[in-house]
PDB file of C-alpha atoms in Angstrom:
ATOM      1  CA  MET Q   1     111.110  85.482  35.100  1.00  0.00           C
ATOM      2  CA  ARG Q   2     114.791  86.525  34.561  1.00  0.00           C
ATOM      3  CA  TRP Q   3     117.737  84.732  36.168  1.00  0.00           C
ATOM      4  CA  LEU Q   4     120.976  86.259  37.221  1.00  0.00           C
ATOM      5  CA  LEU Q   5     123.848  84.327  35.541  1.00  0.00           C
ATOM      6  CA  ILE Q   6     126.179  82.915  38.196  1.00  0.00           C
ATOM      7  CA  THR Q   7     129.488  81.540  37.058  1.00  0.00           C
ATOM      8  CA  ASN Q   8     130.168  77.863  37.736  1.00  0.00           C
ATOM      9  CA  ALA Q   9     126.626  77.251  38.999  1.00  0.00           C
ATOM     10  CA  ARG Q  10     124.160  74.821  37.656  1.00  0.00           C
ATOM     11  CA  CYS Q  11     120.355  75.303  37.790  1.00  0.00           C
ATOM     12  CA  VAL Q  12     118.235  72.526  39.057  1.00  0.00           C
ATOM     13  CA  LYS Q  13     114.400  72.388  39.146  1.00  0.00           C
ATOM     14  CA  PRO Q  14     112.991  71.005  42.409  1.00  0.00           C
ATOM     15  CA  SER Q  15     109.601  69.338  42.617  1.00  0.00           C
ATOM     16  CA  GLY Q  16     107.885  72.609  43.149  1.00  0.00           C
ATOM     17  CA  GLY Q  17     108.876  73.778  39.660  1.00  0.00           C
ATOM     18  CA  ILE Q  18     111.025  76.622  40.632  1.00  0.00           C
ATOM     19  CA  THR Q  19     114.478  76.669  39.205  1.00  0.00           C
ATOM     20  CA  MET Q  20     117.185  77.150  41.821  1.00  0.00           C
ATOM     21  CA  PRO Q  21     121.061  77.489  41.461  1.00  0.00           C
ATOM     22  CA  ARG Q  22     123.201  74.801  42.888  1.00  0.00           C
ATOM     23  CA  TYR Q  23     126.766  75.633  43.650  1.00  0.00           C
ATOM     24  CA  PRO Q  24     129.549  73.129  43.344  1.00  0.00           C
ATOM     25  CA  LEU Q  25     131.430  72.530  46.570  1.00  0.00           C
ATOM     26  CA  ASN Q  26     134.756  74.363  46.672  1.00  0.00           C
ATOM     27  CA  PRO Q  27     137.475  72.067  48.129  1.00  0.00           C
ATOM     28  CA  VAL Q  28     139.355  75.124  49.666  1.00  0.00           C
ATOM     29  CA  THR Q  29     136.229  76.352  51.453  1.00  0.00           C
ATOM     30  CA  VAL Q  30     135.238  72.892  52.600  1.00  0.00           C
ATOM     31  CA  GLY Q  31     138.843  72.326  54.024  1.00  0.00           C
ATOM     32  CA  LEU Q  32     138.835  75.725  55.795  1.00  0.00           C
ATOM     33  CA  SER Q  33     135.328  74.968  57.199  1.00  0.00           C
ATOM     34  CA  LEU Q  34     136.465  71.596  58.524  1.00  0.00           C
ATOM     35  CA  GLY Q  35     139.633  72.986  60.024  1.00  0.00           C
ATOM     36  CA  LEU Q  36     137.699  75.759  61.752  1.00  0.00           C
ATOM     37  CA  ALA Q  37     135.253  73.276  63.185  1.00  0.00           C
ATOM     38  CA  GLY Q  38     138.009  71.044  64.357  1.00  0.00           C
ATOM     39  CA  ALA Q  39     139.688  73.932  66.109  1.00  0.00           C
ATOM     40  CA  LEU Q  40     136.519  75.021  67.848  1.00  0.00           C
ATOM     41  CA  LEU Q  41     135.956  71.549  69.136  1.00  0.00           C
ATOM     42  CA  ALA Q  42     139.481  71.347  70.468  1.00  0.00           C
ATOM     43  CA  LEU Q  43     139.051  74.596  72.097  1.00  0.00           C
ATOM     44  CA  GLY Q  44     135.844  73.610  73.767  1.00  0.00           C
ATOM     45  CA  SER Q  45     137.411  70.517  75.066  1.00  0.00           C
ATOM     46  CA  TYR Q  46     139.651  72.462  77.337  1.00  0.00           C
ATOM     47  CA  ARG Q  47     136.783  74.103  79.183  1.00  0.00           C
ATOM     48  CA  SER Q  48     135.934  72.105  82.279  1.00  0.00           C
ATOM     49  CA  ALA Q  49     132.362  70.991  82.946  1.00  0.00           C
ATOM     50  CA  ALA Q  50     132.170  73.248  85.893  1.00  0.00           C
ATOM     51  CA  GLU Q  51     133.207  76.413  84.120  1.00  0.00           C
ATOM     52  CA  ALA Q  52     130.669  75.621  81.359  1.00  0.00           C
ATOM     53  CA  ASP Q  53     128.001  75.098  83.957  1.00  0.00           C
ATOM     54  CA  VAL Q  54     128.825  78.537  85.542  1.00  0.00           C
ATOM     55  CA  GLN Q  55     128.580  80.350  82.202  1.00  0.00           C
ATOM     56  CA  ARG Q  56     125.342  78.499  81.339  1.00  0.00           C
ATOM     57  CA  VAL Q  57     123.875  79.560  84.521  1.00  0.00           C
ATOM     58  CA  GLU Q  58     124.899  83.186  84.038  1.00  0.00           C
ATOM     59  CA  ASP Q  59     123.329  83.177  80.647  1.00  0.00           C
ATOM     60  CA  GLN Q  60     120.118  81.636  81.907  1.00  0.00           C
ATOM     61  CA  ARG Q  61     120.078  84.344  84.730  1.00  0.00           C
ATOM     62  CA  VAL Q  62     120.429  87.075  82.197  1.00  0.00           C
ATOM     63  CA  SER Q  63     117.863  85.762  79.880  1.00  0.00           C
ATOM     64  CA  GLN Q  64     115.349  85.202  82.747  1.00  0.00           C
ATOM     65  CA  THR Q  65     114.069  82.091  80.987  1.00  0.00           C
ATOM     66  CA  ASN Q  66     113.868  80.328  84.344  1.00  0.00           C
ATOM     67  CA  VAL Q  67     114.101  81.392  87.996  1.00  0.00           C
ATOM     68  CA  LEU Q  68     117.172  79.982  89.670  1.00  0.00           C
ATOM     69  CA  VAL Q  69     117.909  79.844  93.428  1.00  0.00           C
ATOM     70  CA  GLU Q  70     120.345  82.758  94.213  1.00  0.00           C
ATOM     71  CA  TYR Q  71     121.459  84.716  97.235  1.00  0.00           C
ATOM     72  CA  ILE Q  72     120.639  88.425  97.789  1.00  0.00           C
ATOM     73  CA  GLU Q  73     122.345  90.383 100.532  1.00  0.00           C
ATOM     74  CA  PRO Q  74     119.694  91.206 103.151  1.00  0.00           C
ATOM     75  CA  SER Q  75     118.969  94.992 103.402  1.00  0.00           C
ATOM     76  CA  TRP Q  76     117.739  94.389 106.964  1.00  0.00           C
ATOM     77  CA  ALA Q  77     121.024  93.145 108.357  1.00  0.00           C
ATOM     78  CA  ASP Q  78     122.829  95.079 110.982  1.00  0.00           C
ATOM     79  CA  ARG Q  79     125.255  97.676 109.722  1.00  0.00           C
ATOM     80  CA  ASN Q  80     127.988  96.815 112.065  1.00  0.00           C
ATOM     81  CA  ARG Q  81     128.586  93.002 111.482  1.00  0.00           C
ATOM     82  CA  PRO Q  82     131.292  90.806 113.135  1.00  0.00           C
ATOM     83  CA  GLY Q  83     134.428  89.899 111.269  1.00  0.00           C
ATOM     84  CA  GLY Q  84     135.516  86.502 110.164  1.00  0.00           C
ATOM     85  CA  ARG Q  85     137.771  84.358 108.051  1.00  0.00           C
ATOM     86  CA  ARG Q  86     136.052  82.347 105.252  1.00  0.00           C
ATOM     87  CA  ASP Q  87     139.163  80.403 104.290  1.00  0.00           C
ATOM     88  CA  GLY Q  88     142.194  79.232 106.248  1.00  0.00           C
ATOM     89  CA  GLY Q  89     145.444  78.295 104.423  1.00  0.00           C
ATOM     90  CA  ALA Q  90     148.840  77.040 105.340  1.00  0.00           C
ATOM     91  CA  SER Q  91     152.226  77.504 103.619  1.00  0.00           C
ATOM     92  CA  ARG Q  92     152.670  75.349 100.564  1.00  0.00           C
ATOM     93  CA  GLY Q  93     154.482  72.091 101.456  1.00  0.00           C
ATOM     94  CA  GLY Q  94     153.802  72.521 105.180  1.00  0.00           C
ATOM     95  CA  PRO Q  95     151.437  70.762 107.220  1.00  0.00           C
ATOM     96  CA  CYS Q  96     147.690  71.072 106.391  1.00  0.00           C
ATOM     97  CA  ALA Q  97     148.786  72.627 103.014  1.00  0.00           C
ATOM     98  CA  PRO Q  98     146.062  71.883 100.351  1.00  0.00           C
ATOM     99  CA  ILE Q  99     146.708  69.561  97.502  1.00  0.00           C
ATOM    100  CA  THR Q 100     148.447  71.391  94.652  1.00  0.00           C
ATOM    101  CA  GLY Q 101     145.782  73.481  92.662  1.00  0.00           C
ATOM    102  CA  GLN Q 102     143.117  73.209  95.291  1.00  0.00           C
ATOM    103  CA  PRO Q 103     141.643  76.135  97.267  1.00  0.00           C
ATOM    104  CA  ASN Q 104     142.335  76.461 101.037  1.00  0.00           C
ATOM    105  CA  LEU Q 105     140.017  75.178 103.736  1.00  0.00           C
ATOM    106  CA  THR Q 106     136.861  77.106 102.882  1.00  0.00           C
ATOM    107  CA  ALA Q 107     133.507  77.840 104.511  1.00  0.00           C
ATOM    108  CA  LEU Q 108     130.659  77.923 101.990  1.00  0.00           C
ATOM    109  CA  VAL Q 109     129.396  81.390 103.183  1.00  0.00           C
ATOM    110  CA  PRO Q 110     129.171  84.851 101.682  1.00  0.00           C
ATOM    111  CA  THR Q 111     131.375  87.668 102.918  1.00  0.00           C
ATOM    112  CA  THR Q 112     130.773  91.421 102.987  1.00  0.00           C
ATOM    113  CA  LEU Q 113     133.370  94.216 103.215  1.00  0.00           C
ATOM    114  CA  GLN Q 114     132.501  96.401 106.205  1.00  0.00           C
ATOM    115  CA  ARG Q 115     133.945  99.799 107.279  1.00  0.00           C
ATOM    116  CA  PHE Q 116     135.883  99.397 110.480  1.00  0.00           C
ATOM    117  CA  GLU Q 117     134.404 101.459 113.252  1.00  0.00           C
ATOM    118  CA  PRO Q 118     135.777 100.034 116.460  1.00  0.00           C
ATOM    119  CA  GLU Q 119     133.908 102.537 118.719  1.00  0.00           C
ATOM    120  CA  GLU Q 120     130.651 101.239 117.344  1.00  0.00           C
ATOM    121  CA  THR Q 121     131.122  97.388 117.363  1.00  0.00           C
ATOM    122  CA  GLN Q 122     131.758  94.841 120.148  1.00  0.00           C
ATOM    123  CA  PHE Q 123     132.794  92.047 117.908  1.00  0.00           C
ATOM    124  CA  ASP Q 124     136.107  90.638 116.720  1.00  0.00           C
ATOM    125  CA  THR Q 125     137.040  92.119 113.367  1.00  0.00           C
ATOM    126  CA  GLU Q 126     140.020  90.136 112.368  1.00  0.00           C
ATOM    127  CA  SER Q 127     140.768  90.583 108.678  1.00  0.00           C
ATOM    128  CA  ASP Q 128     143.441  90.940 106.034  1.00  0.00           C
ATOM    129  CA  SER Q 129     141.684  93.863 104.510  1.00  0.00           C
ATOM    130  CA  PRO Q 130     142.918  97.423 104.533  1.00  0.00           C
ATOM    131  CA  LEU Q 131     142.790  99.228 107.869  1.00  0.00           C
ATOM    132  CA  SER Q 132     139.560 101.113 107.043  1.00  0.00           C
ATOM    133  CA  THR Q 133     137.705  98.039 106.189  1.00  0.00           C
ATOM    134  CA  TYR Q 134     137.274  94.428 107.424  1.00  0.00           C
ATOM    135  CA  THR Q 135     135.684  91.193 106.047  1.00  0.00           C
ATOM    136  CA  SER Q 136     132.489  90.225 107.782  1.00  0.00           C
ATOM    137  CA  VAL Q 137     131.439  86.558 107.752  1.00  0.00           C
ATOM    138  CA  LEU Q 138     127.831  86.506 109.170  1.00  0.00           C
ATOM    139  CA  THR Q 139     125.047  84.248 107.937  1.00  0.00           C
ATOM    140  CA  PHE Q 140     121.442  83.870 108.832  1.00  0.00           C
ATOM    141  CA  THR Q 141     119.258  80.843 109.561  1.00  0.00           C
ATOM    142  CA  THR Q 142     115.757  80.088 110.825  1.00  0.00           C
ATOM    143  CA  ASP Q 143     116.810  76.632 111.902  1.00  0.00           C
ATOM    144  CA  PRO Q 144     117.677  76.130 115.705  1.00  0.00           C
ATOM    145  CA  GLN Q 145     120.176  73.376 114.551  1.00  0.00           C
ATOM    146  CA  PRO Q 146     121.610  74.447 111.195  1.00  0.00           C
ATOM    147  CA  LEU Q 147     124.170  72.562 109.143  1.00  0.00           C
ATOM    148  CA  LEU Q 148     127.504  74.142 108.359  1.00  0.00           C
ATOM    149  CA  TRP Q 149     129.137  73.469 104.933  1.00  0.00           C
ATOM    150  CA  PHE Q 150     132.864  73.463 104.200  1.00  0.00           C
ATOM    151  CA  TYR Q 151     135.269  72.550 101.363  1.00  0.00           C
ATOM    152  CA  PHE Q 152     138.499  70.779 102.698  1.00  0.00           C
ATOM    153  CA  PRO Q 153     141.318  70.238 100.248  1.00  0.00           C
ATOM    154  CA  TYR Q 154     142.991  67.400 101.903  1.00  0.00           C
ATOM    155  CA  GLU Q 155     143.468  63.577 101.288  1.00  0.00           C
ATOM    156  CA  GLN Q 156     142.064  61.365 103.962  1.00  0.00           C
ATOM    157  CA  SER Q 157     145.476  60.304 105.211  1.00  0.00           C
ATOM    158  CA  GLU Q 158     146.678  63.991 105.598  1.00  0.00           C
ATOM    159  CA  LEU Q 159     143.906  65.160 107.722  1.00  0.00           C
ATOM    160  CA  PHE Q 160     143.798  64.037 111.398  1.00  0.00           C
ATOM    161  CA  THR Q 161     140.622  65.802 112.577  1.00  0.00           C
ATOM    162  CA  LEU Q 162     138.294  68.715 111.911  1.00  0.00           C
ATOM    163  CA  GLU Q 163     137.438  70.515 115.126  1.00  0.00           C
ATOM    164  CA  LEU Q 164     134.183  72.561 115.386  1.00  0.00           C
ATOM    165  CA  ILE Q 165     133.915  75.146 118.240  1.00  0.00           C
ATOM    166  CA  LEU Q 166     130.660  77.034 118.820  1.00  0.00           C
ATOM    167  CA  GLN Q 167     130.632  79.971 121.164  1.00  0.00           C
ATOM    168  CA  ASP Q 168     127.917  82.524 122.268  1.00  0.00           C
ATOM    169  CA  GLU Q 169     128.323  86.299 121.933  1.00  0.00           C
ATOM    170  CA  GLY Q 170     129.936  86.383 125.294  1.00  0.00           C
ATOM    171  CA  GLY Q 171     132.749  83.972 124.298  1.00  0.00           C
ATOM    172  CA  ASN Q 172     131.381  80.955 126.253  1.00  0.00           C
ATOM    173  CA  THR Q 173     131.997  77.641 124.481  1.00  0.00           C
ATOM    174  CA  LEU Q 174     128.900  75.747 123.785  1.00  0.00           C
ATOM    175  CA  GLU Q 175     130.279  73.015 121.700  1.00  0.00           C
ATOM    176  CA  GLN Q 176     133.645  71.523 120.868  1.00  0.00           C
ATOM    177  CA  THR Q 177     133.499  68.496 118.680  1.00  0.00           C
ATOM    178  CA  ASN Q 178     136.008  66.628 116.640  1.00  0.00           C
ATOM    179  CA  PHE Q 179     135.146  65.110 113.298  1.00  0.00           C
ATOM    180  CA  VAL Q 180     137.189  62.786 111.052  1.00  0.00           C
ATOM    181  CA  PRO Q 181     136.723  62.090 107.255  1.00  0.00           C
ATOM    182  CA  THR Q 182     135.429  58.713 106.372  1.00  0.00           C
ATOM    183  CA  GLU Q 183     135.938  59.081 102.657  1.00  0.00           C
ATOM    184  CA  GLN Q 184     138.906  60.137 100.453  1.00  0.00           C
ATOM    185  CA  GLY Q 185     139.075  63.888  99.810  1.00  0.00           C
ATOM    186  CA  PRO Q 186     139.214  66.654  98.698  1.00  0.00           C
ATOM    187  CA  GLY Q 187     135.472  67.552  98.747  1.00  0.00           C
ATOM    188  CA  ILE Q 188     132.563  69.181 100.453  1.00  0.00           C
ATOM    189  CA  VAL Q 189     131.329  68.221 103.937  1.00  0.00           C
ATOM    190  CA  GLN Q 190     128.449  69.157 106.029  1.00  0.00           C
ATOM    191  CA  ILE Q 191     129.185  69.629 109.796  1.00  0.00           C
ATOM    192  CA  PRO Q 192     126.131  69.305 112.140  1.00  0.00           C
ATOM    193  CA  LEU Q 193     125.832  71.042 115.447  1.00  0.00           C
ATOM    194  CA  SER Q 194     125.379  68.854 118.535  1.00  0.00           C
ATOM    195  CA  THR Q 195     121.801  67.662 119.048  1.00  0.00           C
ATOM    196  CA  GLU Q 196     122.087  69.247 122.465  1.00  0.00           C
ATOM    197  CA  ILE Q 197     122.596  72.699 120.901  1.00  0.00           C
ATOM    198  CA  SER Q 198     119.539  74.880 120.013  1.00  0.00           C
ATOM    199  CA  LEU Q 199     120.282  78.346 118.611  1.00  0.00           C
ATOM    200  CA  THR Q 200     118.092  81.130 120.182  1.00  0.00           C
ATOM    201  CA  GLU Q 201     116.176  83.336 117.823  1.00  0.00           C
ATOM    202  CA  GLY Q 202     117.655  86.877 117.694  1.00  0.00           C
ATOM    203  CA  GLU Q 203     121.111  85.754 119.019  1.00  0.00           C
ATOM    204  CA  GLN Q 204     124.340  85.285 116.989  1.00  0.00           C
ATOM    205  CA  TYR Q 205     127.009  82.652 117.640  1.00  0.00           C
ATOM    206  CA  GLN Q 206     130.652  82.395 116.519  1.00  0.00           C
ATOM    207  CA  TRP Q 207     131.902  79.127 115.002  1.00  0.00           C
ATOM    208  CA  TYR Q 208     135.510  77.975 114.299  1.00  0.00           C
ATOM    209  CA  LEU Q 209     136.506  75.155 112.192  1.00  0.00           C
ATOM    210  CA  TYR Q 210     140.109  73.918 112.734  1.00  0.00           C
ATOM    211  CA  ALA Q 211     141.983  71.436 110.590  1.00  0.00           C
ATOM    212  CA  HIS Q 212     144.408  69.333 112.457  1.00  0.00           C
ATOM    213  CA  CYS Q 213     146.762  67.402 110.159  1.00  0.00           C
ATOM    214  CA  ALA Q 214     148.866  64.321 110.858  1.00  0.00           C
ATOM    215  CA  ALA Q 215     152.076  66.167 110.302  1.00  0.00           C
ATOM    216  CA  SER Q 216     151.101  69.238 112.279  1.00  0.00           C
ATOM    217  CA  GLN Q 217     153.329  70.368 115.201  1.00  0.00           C
ATOM    218  CA  PRO Q 218     152.396  72.342 118.315  1.00  0.00           C
ATOM    219  CA  GLU Q 219     154.438  75.373 116.981  1.00  0.00           C
ATOM    220  CA  ASP Q 220     152.715  75.415 113.551  1.00  0.00           C
ATOM    221  CA  PRO Q 221     150.168  78.172 113.048  1.00  0.00           C
ATOM    222  CA  PRO Q 222     146.598  76.843 113.147  1.00  0.00           C
ATOM    223  CA  VAL Q 223     144.701  76.379 110.027  1.00  0.00           C
ATOM    224  CA  TYR Q 224     140.997  77.397 110.416  1.00  0.00           C
ATOM    225  CA  ALA Q 225     138.020  79.323 109.141  1.00  0.00           C
ATOM    226  CA  LYS Q 226     135.691  81.262 111.397  1.00  0.00           C
ATOM    227  CA  GLY Q 227     132.431  83.224 111.188  1.00  0.00           C
ATOM    228  CA  TRP Q 228     129.200  83.934 112.804  1.00  0.00           C
ATOM    229  CA  ILE Q 229     125.587  82.728 112.436  1.00  0.00           C
ATOM    230  CA  LYS Q 230     122.385  84.299 113.632  1.00  0.00           C
ATOM    231  CA  ARG Q 231     119.026  82.753 114.122  1.00  0.00           C
ATOM    232  CA  VAL Q 232     116.285  84.999 112.742  1.00  0.00           C
ATOM    233  CA  PRO Q 233     112.454  84.603 112.314  1.00  0.00           C
ATOM    234  CA  PRO Q 234     111.268  83.099 109.037  1.00  0.00           C
ATOM    235  CA  PRO Q 235     110.572  85.618 106.360  1.00  0.00           C
ATOM    236  CA  ALA Q 236     106.923  86.893 106.165  1.00  0.00           C
ATOM    237  CA  ALA Q 237     106.798  85.771 102.525  1.00  0.00           C
ATOM    238  CA  LEU Q 238     107.161  82.201 103.681  1.00  0.00           C
ATOM    239  CA  GLU Q 239     103.520  82.328 104.853  1.00  0.00           C
ATOM    240  CA  SER Q 240     102.325  83.175 101.416  1.00  0.00           C
ATOM    241  CA  LEU Q 241     103.709  79.990 100.025  1.00  0.00           C
ATOM    242  CA  PRO Q 242     100.987  77.424  99.186  1.00  0.00           C
ATOM    243  CA  PRO Q 243     100.929  74.405 101.440  1.00  0.00           C
ATOM    244  CA  ARG Q 244     102.367  72.113  98.819  1.00  0.00           C
ATOM    245  CA  ALA Q 245     105.179  74.500  97.948  1.00  0.00           C
ATOM    246  CA  SER Q 246     108.314  72.684  96.792  1.00  0.00           C
ATOM    247  CA  GLU Q 247     111.588  72.641  98.626  1.00  0.00           C
ATOM    248  CA  ARG Q 248     112.979  74.521  95.649  1.00  0.00           C
ATOM    249  CA  GLN Q 249     110.481  77.297  96.118  1.00  0.00           C
ATOM    250  CA  ARG Q 250     111.334  77.533  99.828  1.00  0.00           C
ATOM    251  CA  ALA Q 251     115.111  77.599  98.901  1.00  0.00           C
ATOM    252  CA  ALA Q 252     114.471  80.422  96.352  1.00  0.00           C
ATOM    253  CA  LEU Q 253     112.526  82.403  99.009  1.00  0.00           C
ATOM    254  CA  TYR Q 254     115.193  81.974 101.656  1.00  0.00           C
ATOM    255  CA  GLY Q 255     117.880  83.075  99.163  1.00  0.00           C
ATOM    256  CA  THR Q 256     116.160  86.251  97.980  1.00  0.00           C
ATOM    257  CA  ASN Q 257     115.565  87.211 101.746  1.00  0.00           C
ATOM    258  CA  GLY Q 258     119.138  86.755 102.617  1.00  0.00           C
ATOM    259  CA  ILE Q 259     118.855  83.611 104.705  1.00  0.00           C
ATOM    260  CA  TRP Q 260     121.769  81.919 103.279  1.00  0.00           C
ATOM    261  CA  GLN Q 261     122.237  78.866 105.513  1.00  0.00           C
ATOM    262  CA  ASP Q 262     118.752  77.541 104.916  1.00  0.00           C
ATOM    263  CA  ALA Q 263     118.948  78.113 101.176  1.00  0.00           C
ATOM    264  CA  LEU Q 264     122.403  76.403 100.989  1.00  0.00           C
ATOM    265  CA  THR Q 265     121.248  73.321 102.948  1.00  0.00           C
ATOM    266  CA  ILE Q 266     118.159  72.866 100.771  1.00  0.00           C
ATOM    267  CA  VAL Q 267     119.959  73.257  97.558  1.00  0.00           C
ATOM    268  CA  ALA Q 268     123.091  71.290  98.556  1.00  0.00           C
ATOM    269  CA  GLU Q 269     121.044  68.280  99.906  1.00  0.00           C
ATOM    270  CA  ARG Q 270     118.832  68.235  96.847  1.00  0.00           C
ATOM    271  CA  TYR Q 271     121.865  68.296  94.466  1.00  0.00           C
ATOM    272  CA  ARG Q 272     123.685  65.527  96.563  1.00  0.00           C
ATOM    273  CA  GLU Q 273     120.674  63.301  96.494  1.00  0.00           C
ATOM    274  CA  GLN Q 274     119.899  63.967  92.749  1.00  0.00           C
ATOM    275  CA  PRO Q 275     123.274  64.607  91.034  1.00  0.00           C
ATOM    276  CA  GLN Q 276     121.764  63.803  87.506  1.00  0.00           C
ATOM    277  CA  ASP Q 277     119.011  66.237  87.839  1.00  0.00           C
ATOM    278  CA  PRO Q 278     119.844  69.358  85.644  1.00  0.00           C
ATOM    279  CA  GLU Q 279     117.588  71.559  87.682  1.00  0.00           C
ATOM    280  CA  ALA Q 280     119.223  70.587  90.964  1.00  0.00           C
ATOM    281  CA  ARG Q 281     122.654  71.208  89.533  1.00  0.00           C
ATOM    282  CA  ALA Q 282     121.727  74.591  88.014  1.00  0.00           C
ATOM    283  CA  ASP Q 283     120.509  75.722  91.457  1.00  0.00           C
ATOM    284  CA  TRP Q 284     123.708  74.580  93.086  1.00  0.00           C
ATOM    285  CA  VAL Q 285     125.838  76.514  90.532  1.00  0.00           C
ATOM    286  CA  SER Q 286     123.540  79.523  90.659  1.00  0.00           C
ATOM    287  CA  LEU Q 287     123.583  79.726  94.421  1.00  0.00           C
ATOM    288  CA  LEU Q 288     127.294  79.546  94.787  1.00  0.00           C
ATOM    289  CA  SER Q 289     127.834  81.874  91.877  1.00  0.00           C
ATOM    290  CA  SER Q 290     125.716  84.531  93.510  1.00  0.00           C
ATOM    291  CA  ILE Q 291     128.300  85.174  96.254  1.00  0.00           C
ATOM    292  CA  ASP Q 292     131.927  86.523  96.096  1.00  0.00           C
ATOM    293  CA  PHE Q 293     133.927  83.398  95.197  1.00  0.00           C
ATOM    294  CA  GLU Q 294     137.031  83.789  92.970  1.00  0.00           C
ATOM    295  CA  PRO Q 295     136.376  82.100  89.529  1.00  0.00           C
ATOM    296  CA  SER Q 296     138.917  79.390  90.088  1.00  0.00           C
ATOM    297  CA  THR Q 297     137.535  78.593  93.578  1.00  0.00           C
ATOM    298  CA  LEU Q 298     133.977  78.612  92.135  1.00  0.00           C
ATOM    299  CA  SER Q 299     134.824  76.197  89.483  1.00  0.00           C
ATOM    300  CA  THR Q 300     136.341  73.797  92.134  1.00  0.00           C
ATOM    301  CA  LEU Q 301     133.382  73.983  94.516  1.00  0.00           C
ATOM    302  CA  VAL Q 302     130.659  73.364  91.914  1.00  0.00           C
ATOM    303  CA  ALA Q 303     132.402  70.349  90.680  1.00  0.00           C
ATOM    304  CA  ALA Q 304     133.669  68.973  94.142  1.00  0.00           C
ATOM    305  CA  PRO Q 305     132.328  65.536  95.384  1.00  0.00           C
ATOM    306  CA  TRP Q 306     130.367  65.118  98.578  1.00  0.00           C
ATOM    307  CA  LEU Q 307     132.148  63.482 101.418  1.00  0.00           C
ATOM    308  CA  LYS Q 308     131.180  62.122 104.687  1.00  0.00           C
ATOM    309  CA  VAL Q 309     132.558  62.876 108.198  1.00  0.00           C
ATOM    310  CA  GLY Q 310     131.738  61.205 111.467  1.00  0.00           C
ATOM    311  CA  SER Q 311     132.425  62.379 115.010  1.00  0.00           C
ATOM    312  CA  ALA Q 312     135.793  61.221 116.178  1.00  0.00           C
ATOM    313  CA  ALA Q 313     134.080  59.528 119.243  1.00  0.00           C
ATOM    314  CA  GLU Q 314     131.882  57.385 117.021  1.00  0.00           C
ATOM    315  CA  VAL Q 315     134.524  56.475 114.538  1.00  0.00           C
ATOM    316  CA  ASP Q 316     136.928  55.201 117.263  1.00  0.00           C
ATOM    317  CA  ARG Q 317     134.372  52.884 118.645  1.00  0.00           C
TER     318      ARG Q 317
END
């Protein structure tokens, strides 16, 4: 056997009897390597945990190594959908302005851009979009008493009340309830409908969530989000699930069938109850990542704490 002569190398013979070259450590190379490693560690430290989670979920979704809960826009939804407003802001420094660096009051719902055809739709289409289009906020549920989920960017001392209004398609008010935060914000809250409310299958309802702040004056423009929710029959695929199917399987089925509200509630409640479960967090990040939030808003939402609210009537007792 012939050996290629390598300058500055010493040959050693391992226990197997084969002679291998051993290279001396070059101090310049070692220094560069350590410097590069330190730079990479420093760079990585600036990425927030939320941003890293979002990227990890995207990588996992692409690799298909595991099925995550995500939302797919339903193909069966009506072409003409009602308009809405997913987030409601206020002027910086004014009443109900979010804490610096925080998103506005935000409903956790998907939006779709619709072509404005006023002669073919009976619904309100308020929007900041170009005149030929408008933003639709319509989600679906199979639950007669679904939960609504929101992010509010206020400290407890700044927010006076959250007011939920629910109306039918005719504009008749079915519920008007005030809630107050019982924990320090910002964070994510769930708003329940009144126990006296039961959504009818096949009908859709408009909701409003107003933020009333301690410093607000009557002349100040309202800060609110609004949208629509429609109760639909359970997807046929739900019947094919085994009797012992997990809540995660049900959430995945709801998500892929466009039933956002039910998928969100299952995933949110699971993650809230099991915050250390990597699978629960991955599903939470995946579901929010599958709709059209801006990257900065998405990073805030996936890392936001869970906050409790109570009805104003109960808290005042």
